[in-house]
Amino acid sequence: MSKVPIIEGTFLLERMPGKGGWTYLKLPGVSSDYRGKFGSVKVSGTIDDYELVNYGLMPIRNGGLFLPIKAEIRKKTGKKEGDNVYITLYADAENLPMATPEDLLLCLQDEPEAYQAYQSCTETERKAFLDWIGEANQDEIRVKRIVQTIDMLLNK
C-alpha cells in the first residue's frame, strides 16, 4: 500500500431506497492515475476498525466514487444507515502511479518536446514505454530503447 491515503475522512452511510437497497458511501473522486478499467479504483484500508483488502470503488456520475458496504462490515462496525464512519483508503500497489526511471527522465529533460509528449501520454501508454524499456536485459539494449522512445515521442 502507498504511505499516503488517497481518501481519508468521516463519511455518512447511505442506503438506496426499496427492498434489497444497498448501503453505501459516496466518496470524493481521486486522480485518474489511480483509476482502472471503467474508472474503478482498487483500494485497501479501514472503515472504522474494519480492514478492507483489495476492495473496489465504483465511479459515479459526479466524478466521485461509490463504496458499497456489505452487511458483514456494518455488523462488525455496529453501523447502519445514517451513521458516520471514518475511512482511510490507500491505492493498491497495482494502481499507484508509475515512477519514471531516472535514466529515462534525464533524457526526457534534455528533449523538452519529448518530455511534453510523454506527459500527455495516458497511463497505459507510459506503462507500455516503461515495460518495454524495463524488459531490456542489457544496458546497451536499454539505452537503445530509451533513444527509440524519445524518437517516438518526438514524432507523436
Tab-separated table of C-alpha atoms in Angstrom:
chain	number	residue	atom	x	y	z
A	1	MET	CA	0.000	0.000	0.000
A	2	SER	CA	1.055	3.583	-0.507
A	3	LYS	CA	2.010	5.539	2.599
A	4	VAL	CA	-0.334	8.440	1.894
A	5	PRO	CA	-4.085	7.754	1.887
A	6	ILE	CA	-5.911	8.656	-1.310
A	7	ILE	CA	-9.131	9.118	0.696
A	8	GLU	CA	-9.407	9.819	4.412
A	9	GLY	CA	-12.177	11.304	6.489
A	10	THR	CA	-15.617	10.886	8.019
A	11	PHE	CA	-18.447	9.921	5.678
A	12	LEU	CA	-22.187	9.255	6.026
A	13	LEU	CA	-23.579	5.759	5.426
A	14	GLU	CA	-26.482	5.995	2.982
A	15	ARG	CA	-28.960	3.403	1.729
A	16	MET	CA	-30.695	3.036	-1.606
A	17	PRO	CA	-34.482	3.036	-1.136
A	18	GLY	CA	-36.523	-0.113	-1.626
A	19	LYS	CA	-36.225	-3.762	-0.719
A	20	GLY	CA	-32.668	-5.027	-1.143
A	21	GLY	CA	-31.275	-1.480	-1.426
A	22	TRP	CA	-27.519	-1.264	-0.925
A	23	THR	CA	-25.879	0.553	1.960
A	24	TYR	CA	-23.019	2.635	0.613
A	25	LEU	CA	-20.726	5.624	0.967
A	26	LYS	CA	-20.302	8.431	-1.547
A	27	LEU	CA	-16.621	9.334	-1.662
A	28	PRO	CA	-14.752	12.131	-3.421
A	29	GLY	CA	-13.052	11.395	-6.722
A	30	VAL	CA	-9.359	10.629	-6.939
A	31	SER	CA	-6.694	11.319	-9.532
A	32	SER	CA	-7.146	9.474	-12.814
A	33	ASP	CA	-3.688	7.963	-12.144
A	34	TYR	CA	-5.377	5.584	-9.694
A	35	ARG	CA	-8.332	4.623	-11.877
A	36	GLY	CA	-8.553	1.292	-13.617
A	37	LYS	CA	-10.952	-0.007	-16.232
A	38	PHE	CA	-14.211	1.926	-16.424
A	39	GLY	CA	-12.990	4.345	-13.729
A	40	SER	CA	-12.891	1.812	-10.885
A	41	VAL	CA	-10.293	2.125	-8.127
A	42	LYS	CA	-8.828	-0.805	-6.148
A	43	VAL	CA	-8.072	0.113	-2.546
A	44	SER	CA	-7.171	-1.318	0.830
A	45	GLY	CA	-7.570	0.389	4.176
A	46	THR	CA	-10.075	0.671	7.014
A	47	ILE	CA	-13.680	1.584	7.747
A	48	ASP	CA	-13.561	2.468	11.431
A	49	ASP	CA	-11.588	-0.567	12.707
A	50	TYR	CA	-12.675	-2.969	9.955
A	51	GLU	CA	-9.881	-3.814	7.492
A	52	LEU	CA	-10.577	-3.735	3.750
A	53	VAL	CA	-8.260	-5.595	1.381
A	54	ASN	CA	-8.381	-5.214	-2.412
A	55	TYR	CA	-11.800	-3.563	-2.335
A	56	GLY	CA	-13.306	-1.969	-5.432
A	57	LEU	CA	-14.641	1.582	-5.584
A	58	MET	CA	-17.019	2.265	-8.455
A	59	PRO	CA	-17.302	5.594	-10.289
A	60	ILE	CA	-20.477	7.679	-10.105
A	61	ARG	CA	-21.678	10.406	-12.460
A	62	ASN	CA	-20.430	13.411	-10.493
A	63	GLY	CA	-16.819	12.179	-10.681
A	64	GLY	CA	-16.943	10.751	-7.188
A	65	LEU	CA	-16.744	7.151	-6.089
A	66	PHE	CA	-19.253	4.690	-4.667
A	67	LEU	CA	-18.254	2.227	-1.926
A	68	PRO	CA	-20.830	-0.496	-1.190
A	69	ILE	CA	-20.803	-1.509	2.480
A	70	LYS	CA	-21.587	-5.199	2.998
A	71	ALA	CA	-23.746	-6.419	5.897
A	72	GLU	CA	-20.680	-8.100	7.435
A	73	ILE	CA	-18.909	-4.722	7.650
A	74	ARG	CA	-21.976	-2.998	9.118
A	75	LYS	CA	-22.363	-5.738	11.752
A	76	LYS	CA	-18.695	-5.701	12.791
A	77	THR	CA	-18.560	-1.893	12.996
A	78	GLY	CA	-22.034	-1.618	14.583
A	79	LYS	CA	-23.005	0.998	11.976
A	80	LYS	CA	-26.186	1.487	9.954
A	81	GLU	CA	-27.716	3.954	7.513
A	82	GLY	CA	-27.380	7.500	8.827
A	83	ASP	CA	-24.250	6.777	10.896
A	84	ASN	CA	-20.851	8.274	10.172
A	85	VAL	CA	-17.787	6.095	9.609
A	86	TYR	CA	-14.121	7.028	9.454
A	87	ILE	CA	-12.453	5.897	6.237
A	88	THR	CA	-8.760	5.565	5.421
A	89	LEU	CA	-8.114	4.165	1.936
A	90	TYR	CA	-4.846	3.522	0.120
A	91	ALA	CA	-4.424	2.722	-3.565
A	92	ASP	CA	-3.441	-0.888	-4.065
A	93	ALA	CA	0.084	-1.256	-5.435
A	94	GLU	CA	-1.083	-2.064	-8.961
A	95	ASN	CA	-2.906	1.280	-9.086
A	96	LEU	CA	-0.098	3.505	-7.909
A	97	PRO	CA	1.232	5.984	-10.441
A	98	MET	CA	4.376	4.603	-12.062
A	99	ALA	CA	7.677	6.236	-11.322
A	100	THR	CA	9.690	7.180	-14.380
A	101	PRO	CA	13.208	5.695	-14.199
A	102	GLU	CA	15.929	8.276	-13.650
A	103	ASP	CA	17.808	7.482	-16.878
A	104	LEU	CA	14.680	7.999	-18.996
A	105	LEU	CA	13.746	11.127	-17.045
A	106	LEU	CA	17.184	12.679	-17.652
A	107	CYS	CA	16.882	12.016	-21.399
A	108	LEU	CA	13.359	13.439	-21.478
A	109	GLN	CA	14.540	16.585	-19.697
A	110	ASP	CA	17.160	17.065	-22.443
A	111	GLU	CA	14.361	16.960	-25.043
A	112	PRO	CA	11.569	19.296	-23.834
A	113	GLU	CA	9.246	18.372	-26.728
A	114	ALA	CA	9.610	14.666	-25.960
A	115	TYR	CA	9.057	15.393	-22.278
A	116	GLN	CA	5.808	17.256	-23.071
A	117	ALA	CA	4.684	14.403	-25.327
A	118	TYR	CA	5.460	11.898	-22.549
A	119	GLN	CA	3.490	13.952	-20.018
A	120	SER	CA	0.499	13.983	-22.381
A	121	CYS	CA	0.547	10.171	-22.731
A	122	THR	CA	-2.080	8.133	-20.940
A	123	GLU	CA	-1.010	5.953	-18.023
A	124	THR	CA	-1.382	2.918	-20.310
A	125	GLU	CA	0.923	4.433	-22.937
A	126	ARG	CA	3.513	5.345	-20.303
A	127	LYS	CA	3.329	1.832	-18.857
A	128	ALA	CA	3.942	0.363	-22.319
A	129	PHE	CA	7.081	2.518	-22.753
A	130	LEU	CA	8.338	1.715	-19.234
A	131	ASP	CA	7.676	-2.014	-19.567
A	132	TRP	CA	9.446	-2.145	-22.932
A	133	ILE	CA	12.481	-0.260	-21.608
A	134	GLY	CA	12.484	-2.272	-18.370
A	135	GLU	CA	12.467	-5.613	-20.209
A	136	ALA	CA	15.892	-4.889	-21.711
A	137	ASN	CA	18.341	-7.415	-20.277
A	138	GLN	CA	21.478	-5.438	-21.155
A	139	ASP	CA	22.431	-1.807	-20.595
A	140	GLU	CA	23.186	-1.387	-24.299
A	141	ILE	CA	19.673	-2.519	-25.256
A	142	ARG	CA	18.113	-0.348	-22.551
A	143	VAL	CA	19.925	2.750	-23.884
A	144	LYS	CA	18.832	1.920	-27.432
A	145	ARG	CA	15.207	1.583	-26.291
A	146	ILE	CA	15.333	4.897	-24.425
A	147	VAL	CA	16.614	6.585	-27.604
A	148	GLN	CA	13.857	4.921	-29.643
A	149	THR	CA	11.262	6.030	-27.077
A	150	ILE	CA	12.471	9.643	-27.315
A	151	ASP	CA	12.276	9.426	-31.137
A	152	MET	CA	8.740	8.011	-30.991
A	153	LEU	CA	7.666	10.781	-28.624
A	154	LEU	CA	9.182	13.470	-30.850
A	155	ASN	CA	7.267	12.077	-33.837
A	156	LYS	CA	3.977	11.703	-31.974
